[in-house]
XYZ file of C-alpha atoms in Angstrom:
231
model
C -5.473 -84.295 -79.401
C -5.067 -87.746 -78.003
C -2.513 -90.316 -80.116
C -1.966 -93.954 -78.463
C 0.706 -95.609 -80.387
C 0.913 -99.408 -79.285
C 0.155 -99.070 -75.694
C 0.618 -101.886 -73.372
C 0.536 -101.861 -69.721
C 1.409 -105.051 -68.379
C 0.755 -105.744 -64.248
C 2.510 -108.493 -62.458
C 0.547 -109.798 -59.872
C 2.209 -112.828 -57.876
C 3.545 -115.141 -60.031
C 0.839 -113.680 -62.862
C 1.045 -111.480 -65.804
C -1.734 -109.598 -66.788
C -2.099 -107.295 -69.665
C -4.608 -104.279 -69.147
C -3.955 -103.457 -72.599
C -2.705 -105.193 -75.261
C -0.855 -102.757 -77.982
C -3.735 -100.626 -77.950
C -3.778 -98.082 -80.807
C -6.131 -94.853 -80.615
C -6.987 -91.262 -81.439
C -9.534 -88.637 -80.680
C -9.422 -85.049 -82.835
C -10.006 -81.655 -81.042
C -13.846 -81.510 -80.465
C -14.876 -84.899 -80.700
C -17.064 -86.940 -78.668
C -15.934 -89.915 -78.613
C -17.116 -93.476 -76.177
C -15.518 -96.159 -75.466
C -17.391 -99.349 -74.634
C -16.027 -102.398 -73.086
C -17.362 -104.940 -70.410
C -16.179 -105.271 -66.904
C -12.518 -105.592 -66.799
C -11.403 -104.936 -70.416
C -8.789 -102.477 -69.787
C -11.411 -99.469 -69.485
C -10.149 -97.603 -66.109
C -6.388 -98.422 -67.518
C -7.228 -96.679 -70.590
C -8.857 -94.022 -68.823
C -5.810 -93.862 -66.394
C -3.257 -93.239 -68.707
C -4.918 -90.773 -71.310
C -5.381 -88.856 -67.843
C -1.813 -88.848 -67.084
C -3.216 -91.038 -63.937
C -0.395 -93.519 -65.258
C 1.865 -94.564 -67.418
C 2.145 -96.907 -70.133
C 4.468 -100.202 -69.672
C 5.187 -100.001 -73.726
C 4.129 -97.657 -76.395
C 3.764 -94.080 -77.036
C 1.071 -91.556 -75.712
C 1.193 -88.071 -77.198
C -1.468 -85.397 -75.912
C -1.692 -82.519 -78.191
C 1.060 -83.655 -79.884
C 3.719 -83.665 -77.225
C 4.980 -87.187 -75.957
C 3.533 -88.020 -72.436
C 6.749 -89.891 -71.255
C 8.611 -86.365 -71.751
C 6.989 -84.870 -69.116
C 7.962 -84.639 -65.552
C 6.132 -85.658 -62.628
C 5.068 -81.597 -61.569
C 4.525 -81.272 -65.494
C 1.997 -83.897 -65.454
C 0.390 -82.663 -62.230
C -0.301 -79.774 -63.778
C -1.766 -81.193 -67.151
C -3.959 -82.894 -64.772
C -5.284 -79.713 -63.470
C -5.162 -77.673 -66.071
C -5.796 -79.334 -68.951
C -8.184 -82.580 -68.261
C -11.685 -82.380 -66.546
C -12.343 -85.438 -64.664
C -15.876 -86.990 -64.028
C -15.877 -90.252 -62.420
C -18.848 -92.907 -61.809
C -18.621 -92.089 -57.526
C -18.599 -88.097 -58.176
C -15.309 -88.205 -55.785
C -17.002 -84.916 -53.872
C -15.303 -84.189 -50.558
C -18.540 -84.574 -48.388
C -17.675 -81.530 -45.707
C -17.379 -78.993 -48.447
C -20.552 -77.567 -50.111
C -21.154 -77.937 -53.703
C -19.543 -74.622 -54.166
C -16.391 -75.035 -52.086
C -15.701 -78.826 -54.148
C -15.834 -76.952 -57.472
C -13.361 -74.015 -56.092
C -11.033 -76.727 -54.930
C -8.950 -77.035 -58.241
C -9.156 -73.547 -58.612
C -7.302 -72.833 -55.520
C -4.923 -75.324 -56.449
C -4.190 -73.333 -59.700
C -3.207 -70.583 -57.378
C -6.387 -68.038 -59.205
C -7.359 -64.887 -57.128
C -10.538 -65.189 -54.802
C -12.569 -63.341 -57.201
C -11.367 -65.146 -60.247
C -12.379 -68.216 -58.358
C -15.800 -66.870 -57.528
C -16.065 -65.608 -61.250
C -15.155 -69.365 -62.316
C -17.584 -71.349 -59.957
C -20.492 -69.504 -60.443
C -20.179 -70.280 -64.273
C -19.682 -73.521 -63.855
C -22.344 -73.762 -61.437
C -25.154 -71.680 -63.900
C -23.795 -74.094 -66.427
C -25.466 -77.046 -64.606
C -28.127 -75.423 -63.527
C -27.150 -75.267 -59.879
C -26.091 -72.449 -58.722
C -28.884 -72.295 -55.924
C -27.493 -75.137 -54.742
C -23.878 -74.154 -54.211
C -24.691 -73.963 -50.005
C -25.470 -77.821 -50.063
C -23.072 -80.499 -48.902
C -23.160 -84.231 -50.720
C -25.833 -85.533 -48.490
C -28.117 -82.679 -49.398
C -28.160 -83.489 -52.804
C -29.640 -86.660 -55.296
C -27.272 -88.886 -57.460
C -28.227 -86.586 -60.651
C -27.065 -83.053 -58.845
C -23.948 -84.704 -57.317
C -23.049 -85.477 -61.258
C -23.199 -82.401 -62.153
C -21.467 -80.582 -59.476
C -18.941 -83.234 -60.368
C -19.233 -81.575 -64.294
C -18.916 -78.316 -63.035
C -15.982 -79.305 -60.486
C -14.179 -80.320 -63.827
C -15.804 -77.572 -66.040
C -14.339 -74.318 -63.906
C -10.975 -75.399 -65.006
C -11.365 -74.407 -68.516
C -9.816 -77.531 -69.422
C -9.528 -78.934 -73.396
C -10.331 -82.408 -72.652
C -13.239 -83.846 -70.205
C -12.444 -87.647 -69.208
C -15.870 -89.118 -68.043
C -15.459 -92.531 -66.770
C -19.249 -94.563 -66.674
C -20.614 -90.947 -65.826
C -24.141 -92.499 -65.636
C -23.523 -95.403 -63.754
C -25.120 -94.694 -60.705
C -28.058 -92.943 -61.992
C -31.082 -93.688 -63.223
C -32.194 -93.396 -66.677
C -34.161 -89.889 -67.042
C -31.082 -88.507 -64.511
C -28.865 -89.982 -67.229
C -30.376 -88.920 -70.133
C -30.246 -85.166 -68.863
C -26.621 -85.740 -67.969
C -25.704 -86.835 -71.701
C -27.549 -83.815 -72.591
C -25.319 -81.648 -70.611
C -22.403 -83.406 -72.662
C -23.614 -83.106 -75.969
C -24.151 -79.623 -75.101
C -20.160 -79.402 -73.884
C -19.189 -80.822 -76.974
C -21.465 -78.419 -79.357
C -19.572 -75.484 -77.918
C -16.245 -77.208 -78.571
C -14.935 -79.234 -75.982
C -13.361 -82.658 -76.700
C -15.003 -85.576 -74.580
C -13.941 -89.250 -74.182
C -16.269 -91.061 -72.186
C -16.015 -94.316 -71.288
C -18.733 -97.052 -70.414
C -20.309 -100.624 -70.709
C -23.823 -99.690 -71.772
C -24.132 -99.593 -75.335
C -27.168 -96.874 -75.097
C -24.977 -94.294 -73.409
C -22.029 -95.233 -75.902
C -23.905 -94.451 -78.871
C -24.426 -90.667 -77.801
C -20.901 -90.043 -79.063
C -20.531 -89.104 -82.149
C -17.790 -92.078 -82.490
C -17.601 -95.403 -80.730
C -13.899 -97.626 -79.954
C -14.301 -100.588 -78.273
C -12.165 -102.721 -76.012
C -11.940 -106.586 -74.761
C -9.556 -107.949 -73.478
C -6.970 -105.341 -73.733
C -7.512 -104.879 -77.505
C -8.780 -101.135 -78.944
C -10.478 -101.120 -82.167
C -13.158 -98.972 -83.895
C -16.619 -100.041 -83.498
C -18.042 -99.316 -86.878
C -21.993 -99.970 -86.304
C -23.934 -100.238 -83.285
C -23.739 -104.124 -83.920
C -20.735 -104.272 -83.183
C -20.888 -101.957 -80.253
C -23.917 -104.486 -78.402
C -21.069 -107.405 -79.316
C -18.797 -105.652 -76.779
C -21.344 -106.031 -73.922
């Protein structure tokens, strides 16, 4: 599903050069779930950005489900955004005047879907997570843990092939955590594909495969040695 070919993205910053990533080189199959662990400024959210057609590669080759990123245009990508990759992100990124319900119908709306197709769709994804009871409630009416998942089930009433989770657990605490991996490993088991990225080695070793980045370098993390190394 996901094929990076020598990726580099390079940023110029004054009279710097940084590179993000540094011919990176990686793949995850249809139904995998895979980590990837790195500390603090290894090239993480830039990896994350660009498998999530968030941006673009400076050099390199990125093909999603076999078809070459770079071929796309920019409407073609906004709609592989929508349509094809869930996005859950450390700050939940919930729009704090809408209810739970109205932030997961958001996407659906922009995928142009009929009001009761929309209805049918968020109060899947809301039983999914367990929170349909909740769908009245606006951010501030709800803990770290439920804001998560309304994030999950934001990203899960898109039907999409691919969830990108970037440091999912971040801002929870470890029993809210451990119920949120849960809710991936259940994702997963019914077929969907699942990168998530993260600097705690415990959370990385949920997936069923580990890559690891420093420094702008991707390379498989063949033991849980060498994913603790990372960090």
């Amino acid at each position: 599903m996901i094929l990076l070919s020598d990726v580099s993205k390079i940023y110029h910053i004054g009279d710097d050069t940084v590179k993000a990533l540094d011919h990176a080189k990686m793949y995850v199959d249809k139904g995998e779930f895979v980590s990837v662990i790195g500390p603090s400024g290894s090239g993480k959210s830039t990896l994350m950005n660009i498998v999530g057609c968030l941006d673009t590669a400076t050099s390199g080759q990125y093909f999603l489900d076999g078809q070459e990123v770079a071929d796309y245009s920019r409407n073609e990508l906004a709609r592989i955004r929508n349509r094809k990759i869930g996005f859950i992100f450390q700050d939940f990124n919930l729009l704090q005047k809408l209810s739970a319900y109205e932030n997961v119908e958001l996407p659906l709306i922009y995928q142009g879907l009929s009001p009761s197709k929309r209805k049918e769709q968020v109060e899947d994804a809301l039983n999914a997570i367990g929170l349909w009871d909740r769908r009245d409630h606006r951010p501030n009416e709800l803990s770290g843990g439920q804001k998560q998942r309304v994030a999950i089930a934001r990203a899960l009433a898109t039907h999409p092939s691919l969830f990108l989770a970037d440091e999912p657990t971040g801002n929870l605490d470890q029993k809210t955590g451990g119920m949120l991996l849960d809710i991936f490993h259940r994702l997963n088991e019914e077929g969907n594909t699942i990168l998530l990225i993260t600097h705690d080695p415990n959370v990385a070793k949920e997936a069923s495969r580990s890559v690891k980045i420093l420094d702008g370098h991707v390379s498989e993390a063949k033991d849980m040695s060498e994913i603790e190394e990372v960090v």
